[in-house]
Every structure is written in C-alpha cells, then in structure tokens.
Amino acid sequence: MMDIMNILVVDDDRTNSDLFKMLLELDGFTVTLAPTLEAARAKLTAVTAALVVDCHLAGGVSGLTLVEEVRQGATHAPPDLLIMTVSGDDRCATKSREAGADHFYLKPYSPNDFSAHLKSLLFPNK
C-alpha cells in the first residue's frame, strides 16, 4: 500500500481529466480535479503528493503560473512538491522546466506509463 497518494490534476478538459482520474484511482491514487487555477490554489494542501498541470487552460491561462507559485512558496503546498506538466504542444517542455516543473509529458501519452512513472518518483524504493 502506498503511503502518499494525493494527486491534484489541473485540466480544463473535463473528459480528459475524468478519464485520467479514473485510471490513476485504479492504480491506488486519490485524485482531486481542478479545472482552473483558482480551484487548484484552493485544493493544494500540505498533503498533496504531486501536481499534474495542463500548460494551456481555458481563456488563455497558463498552468505554468501555478507551477511558479508553488516553487515560490506562494501556495499551501510544499515548494518541493512533485510537479508534472502536460501539453499537446512540445514547445511547452522548455517553458515547463524553466517554471520549475520536474517532468513534462506530451499529449497524448499512455496513462499507464504516466502512472508507473509517477509511482517510481513518489516511491523509489518500492
């Protein structure tokens, strides 16, 4: 059994985020969804184990803003929180790293591979 399982997924595409949530929950994670930065800020806590952020949110909002806020200690989450960004635009990979993301995934990606990678990062000795 995993010790820390709380994952916050920030994505404005409800269909994608619902499917992603279901698949991660099947792998034992507890997943909270947030469609906006405001909702994500309210749901980030000290027990959030990882943050998965879509780089492009509705209304031209950049999910990387939240990444920067976490790294600067401007949220309730620990600044060293594991952050993974996702996007259909591979140009976001460099911007994600510059903002402080630990890993970038290009959409579409395998949810199984993502989950396995997430587990290996959160629980390297298991």
GROMACS .gro file of C-alpha atoms in nm:
model
  126
    1MET     CA    1   0.000   0.000   0.000
    2MET     CA    2   0.127   0.347  -0.086
    3ASP     CA    3   0.194   0.599   0.188
    4ILE     CA    4   0.120   0.921  -0.001
    5MET     CA    5  -0.139   0.910  -0.275
    6ASN     CA    6  -0.296   1.257  -0.309
    7ILE     CA    7  -0.265   1.390  -0.663
    8LEU     CA    8  -0.411   1.720  -0.785
    9VAL     CA    9  -0.485   1.733  -1.159
   10VAL     CA   10  -0.538   2.078  -1.311
   11ASP     CA   11  -0.702   2.049  -1.652
   12ASP     CA   12  -0.997   2.233  -1.805
   13ASP     CA   13  -1.090   1.941  -2.033
   14ARG     CA   14  -1.344   1.754  -1.822
   15THR     CA   15  -1.347   1.442  -2.040
   16ASN     CA   16  -0.969   1.404  -2.026
   17SER     CA   17  -0.942   1.481  -1.658
   18ASP     CA   18  -1.226   1.242  -1.562
   19LEU     CA   19  -1.064   0.959  -1.759
   20PHE     CA   20  -0.721   1.038  -1.616
   21LYS     CA   21  -0.867   1.046  -1.263
   22MET     CA   22  -1.034   0.710  -1.310
   23LEU     CA   23  -0.716   0.547  -1.439
   24LEU     CA   24  -0.498   0.689  -1.160
   25GLU     CA   25  -0.754   0.583  -0.898
   26LEU     CA   26  -0.741   0.229  -1.036
   27ASP     CA   27  -0.367   0.242  -0.959
   28GLY     CA   28  -0.435   0.342  -0.598
   29PHE     CA   29  -0.402   0.719  -0.609
   30THR     CA   30  -0.650   0.964  -0.459
   31VAL     CA   31  -0.714   1.223  -0.728
   32THR     CA   32  -0.865   1.568  -0.697
   33LEU     CA   33  -0.958   1.763  -1.009
   34ALA     CA   34  -0.938   2.137  -1.060
   35PRO     CA   35  -1.047   2.297  -1.391
   36THR     CA   36  -0.898   2.641  -1.310
   37LEU     CA   37  -0.600   2.792  -1.133
   38GLU     CA   38  -0.832   2.938  -0.869
   39ALA     CA   39  -0.978   2.595  -0.793
   40ALA     CA   40  -0.630   2.443  -0.786
   41ARG     CA   41  -0.499   2.704  -0.544
   42ALA     CA   42  -0.789   2.626  -0.310
   43LYS     CA   43  -0.728   2.249  -0.329
   44LEU     CA   44  -0.349   2.244  -0.287
   45THR     CA   45  -0.254   2.134   0.064
   46ALA     CA   46   0.047   2.019   0.258
   47VAL     CA   47  -0.052   1.656   0.190
   48THR     CA   48  -0.069   1.692  -0.188
   49ALA     CA   49   0.191   1.443  -0.312
   50ALA     CA   50   0.202   1.556  -0.674
   51LEU     CA   51   0.061   1.819  -0.902
   52VAL     CA   52  -0.025   1.747  -1.266
   53VAL     CA   53  -0.088   2.068  -1.461
   54ASP     CA   54  -0.202   2.125  -1.817
   55CYS     CA   55   0.011   2.405  -1.959
   56HIS     CA   56  -0.282   2.560  -2.151
   57LEU     CA   57  -0.605   2.623  -1.963
   58ALA     CA   58  -0.928   2.789  -2.076
   59GLY     CA   59  -0.921   3.159  -2.154
   60GLY     CA   60  -0.555   3.160  -2.250
   61VAL     CA   61  -0.447   3.100  -1.890
   62SER     CA   62  -0.109   2.932  -1.845
   63GLY     CA   63  -0.092   2.645  -1.598
   64LEU     CA   64   0.276   2.731  -1.558
   65THR     CA   65   0.169   3.024  -1.341
   66LEU     CA   66   0.068   2.770  -1.075
   67VAL     CA   67   0.397   2.586  -1.111
   68GLU     CA   68   0.585   2.909  -1.043
   69GLU     CA   69   0.361   2.991  -0.745
   70VAL     CA   70   0.426   2.651  -0.587
   71ARG     CA   71   0.802   2.681  -0.635
   72GLN     CA   72   0.799   3.031  -0.483
   73GLY     CA   73   0.613   2.906  -0.174
   74ALA     CA   74   0.302   3.110  -0.256
   75THR     CA   75   0.056   2.819  -0.207
   76HIS     CA   76  -0.037   2.580   0.073
   77ALA     CA   77   0.165   2.305  -0.095
   78PRO     CA   78   0.530   2.236  -0.016
   79PRO     CA   79   0.760   2.422  -0.259
   80ASP     CA   80   0.940   2.095  -0.340
   81LEU     CA   81   0.616   1.922  -0.444
   82LEU     CA   82   0.650   1.684  -0.739
   83ILE     CA   83   0.513   1.872  -1.041
   84MET     CA   84   0.440   1.719  -1.379
   85THR     CA   85   0.316   1.930  -1.668
   86VAL     CA   86   0.130   1.812  -1.976
   87SER     CA   87   0.056   1.972  -2.310
   88GLY     CA   88  -0.021   1.894  -2.670
   89ASP     CA   89   0.248   2.147  -2.763
   90ASP     CA   90   0.603   2.019  -2.727
   91ARG     CA   91   0.731   2.378  -2.714
   92CYS     CA   92   0.598   2.383  -2.356
   93ALA     CA   93   0.865   2.137  -2.241
   94THR     CA   94   1.135   2.402  -2.202
   95LYS     CA   95   0.895   2.658  -2.053
   96SER     CA   96   0.776   2.395  -1.806
   97ARG     CA   97   1.128   2.322  -1.685
   98GLU     CA   98   1.204   2.694  -1.660
   99ALA     CA   99   0.889   2.741  -1.446
  100GLY     CA  100   1.004   2.464  -1.213
  101ALA     CA  101   0.824   2.151  -1.332
  102ASP     CA  102   1.000   1.823  -1.262
  103HIS     CA  103   0.870   1.640  -1.569
  104PHE     CA  104   0.686   1.719  -1.892
  105TYR     CA  105   0.453   1.488  -2.084
  106LEU     CA  106   0.349   1.547  -2.442
  107LYS     CA  107  -0.018   1.466  -2.511
  108PRO     CA  108  -0.132   1.212  -2.598
  109TYR     CA  109   0.061   0.990  -2.360
  110SER     CA  110  -0.001   0.649  -2.210
  111PRO     CA  111  -0.184   0.681  -1.876
  112ASN     CA  112  -0.027   0.350  -1.770
  113ASP     CA  113   0.323   0.479  -1.839
  114PHE     CA  114   0.242   0.806  -1.664
  115SER     CA  115   0.110   0.625  -1.356
  116ALA     CA  116   0.411   0.393  -1.344
  117HIS     CA  117   0.647   0.690  -1.370
  118LEU     CA  118   0.454   0.877  -1.101
  119LYS     CA  119   0.478   0.576  -0.868
  120SER     CA  120   0.851   0.540  -0.932
  121LEU     CA  121   0.906   0.907  -0.846
  122LEU     CA  122   0.693   0.906  -0.532
  123PHE     CA  123   0.803   0.563  -0.410
  124PRO     CA  124   1.151   0.498  -0.549
  125ASN     CA  125   1.219   0.204  -0.314
  126LYS     CA  126   0.903   0.008  -0.391
   0.00000   0.00000   0.00000
